[in-house]
Short mmCIF file of C-alpha atoms in Angstrom, two decimals:
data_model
loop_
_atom_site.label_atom_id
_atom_site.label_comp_id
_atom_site.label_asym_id
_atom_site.label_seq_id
_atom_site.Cartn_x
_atom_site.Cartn_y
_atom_site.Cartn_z
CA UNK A 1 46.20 62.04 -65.51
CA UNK A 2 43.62 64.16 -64.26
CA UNK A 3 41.76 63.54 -67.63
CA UNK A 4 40.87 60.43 -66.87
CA UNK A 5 38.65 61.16 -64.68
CA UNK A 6 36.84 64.06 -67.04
CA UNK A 7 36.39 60.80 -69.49
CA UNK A 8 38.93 61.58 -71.74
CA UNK A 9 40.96 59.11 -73.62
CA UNK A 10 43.90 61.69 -74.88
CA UNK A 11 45.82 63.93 -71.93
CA UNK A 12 46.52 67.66 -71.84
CA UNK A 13 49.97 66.38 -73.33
CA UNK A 14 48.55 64.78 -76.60
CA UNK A 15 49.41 61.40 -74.77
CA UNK A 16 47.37 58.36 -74.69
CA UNK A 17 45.87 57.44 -71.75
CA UNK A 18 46.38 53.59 -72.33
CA UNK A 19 49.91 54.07 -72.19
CA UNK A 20 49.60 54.96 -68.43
CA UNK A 21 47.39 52.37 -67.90
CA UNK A 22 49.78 50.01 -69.66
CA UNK A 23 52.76 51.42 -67.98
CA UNK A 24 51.17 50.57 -64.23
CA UNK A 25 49.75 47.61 -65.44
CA UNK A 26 53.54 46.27 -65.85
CA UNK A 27 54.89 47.37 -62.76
CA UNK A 28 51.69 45.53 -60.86
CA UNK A 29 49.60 48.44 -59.81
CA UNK A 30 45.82 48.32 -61.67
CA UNK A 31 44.42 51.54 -62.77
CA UNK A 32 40.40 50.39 -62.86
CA UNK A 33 39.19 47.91 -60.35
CA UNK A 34 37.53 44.66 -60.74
CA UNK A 35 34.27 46.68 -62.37
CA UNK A 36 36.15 48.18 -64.90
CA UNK A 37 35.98 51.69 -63.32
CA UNK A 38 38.97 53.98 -62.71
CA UNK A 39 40.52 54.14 -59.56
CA UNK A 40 41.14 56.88 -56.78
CA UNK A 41 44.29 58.38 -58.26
CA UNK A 42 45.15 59.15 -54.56
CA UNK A 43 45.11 55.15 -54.17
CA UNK A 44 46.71 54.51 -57.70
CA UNK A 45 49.82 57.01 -56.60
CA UNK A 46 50.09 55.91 -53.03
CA UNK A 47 50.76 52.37 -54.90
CA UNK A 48 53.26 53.72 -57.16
CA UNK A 49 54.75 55.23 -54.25
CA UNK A 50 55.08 52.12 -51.99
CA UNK A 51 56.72 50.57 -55.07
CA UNK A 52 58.99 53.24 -56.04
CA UNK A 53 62.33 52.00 -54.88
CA UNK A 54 61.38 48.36 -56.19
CA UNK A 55 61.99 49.60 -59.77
CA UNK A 56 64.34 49.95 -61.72
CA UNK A 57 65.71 52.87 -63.50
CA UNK A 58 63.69 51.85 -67.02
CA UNK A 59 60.52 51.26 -64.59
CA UNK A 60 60.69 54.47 -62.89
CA UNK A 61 61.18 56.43 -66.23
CA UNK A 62 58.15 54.79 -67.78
CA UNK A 63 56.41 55.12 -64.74
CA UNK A 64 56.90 58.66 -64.34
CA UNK A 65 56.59 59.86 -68.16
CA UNK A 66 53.37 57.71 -68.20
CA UNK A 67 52.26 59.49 -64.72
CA UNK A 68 53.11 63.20 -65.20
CA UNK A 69 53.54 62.89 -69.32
CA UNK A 70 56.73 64.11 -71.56
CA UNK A 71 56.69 67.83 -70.29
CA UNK A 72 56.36 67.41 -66.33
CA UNK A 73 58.31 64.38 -66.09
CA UNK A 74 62.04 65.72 -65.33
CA UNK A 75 59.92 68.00 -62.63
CA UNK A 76 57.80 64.90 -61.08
CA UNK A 77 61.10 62.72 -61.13
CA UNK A 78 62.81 65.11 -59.37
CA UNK A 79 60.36 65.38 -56.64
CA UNK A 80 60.22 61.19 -56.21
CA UNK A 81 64.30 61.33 -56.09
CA UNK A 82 64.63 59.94 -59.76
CA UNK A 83 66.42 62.34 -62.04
#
């Protein structure tokens, strides 16, 4: 996700970078504000964070393949307590 910032629309991954944005955009947390610019990803992650438990086992999948793409995900997902 760190691409996003660089202005790239593909990540390190080969992923698309709408999918995240799609992917948060379900579980209620906005990845741009109301200018259309990105968001702190500090802010964005504290969010998905604070919502973490709320989800449900799909959610936190998406959420987590969207966040730290295909190859980091079983890594990230262990670290937020979803294996």
């Amino acid at each position: 996700m760190q691409n996003i910032k660089l202005g790239k629309y593909i990540s390190d991954e080969g992923e698309s970078l709408s999918d995240v944005e799609t992917i948060l955009t379900k579980i209620g947390i906005r990845l741009r504000d109301s200018s259309g610019n990105f968001r702190s990803m500090s802010e964005v992650l504290t969010e998905v964070a604070g919502k973490w438990k709320t989800l449900n086992s799909l959610e936190q999948s998406a959420t987590v393949n969207a966040i730290a793409g295909k190859v980091d995900a079983r890594t990230y997902g262990n670290i937020w307590g979803f294996a």
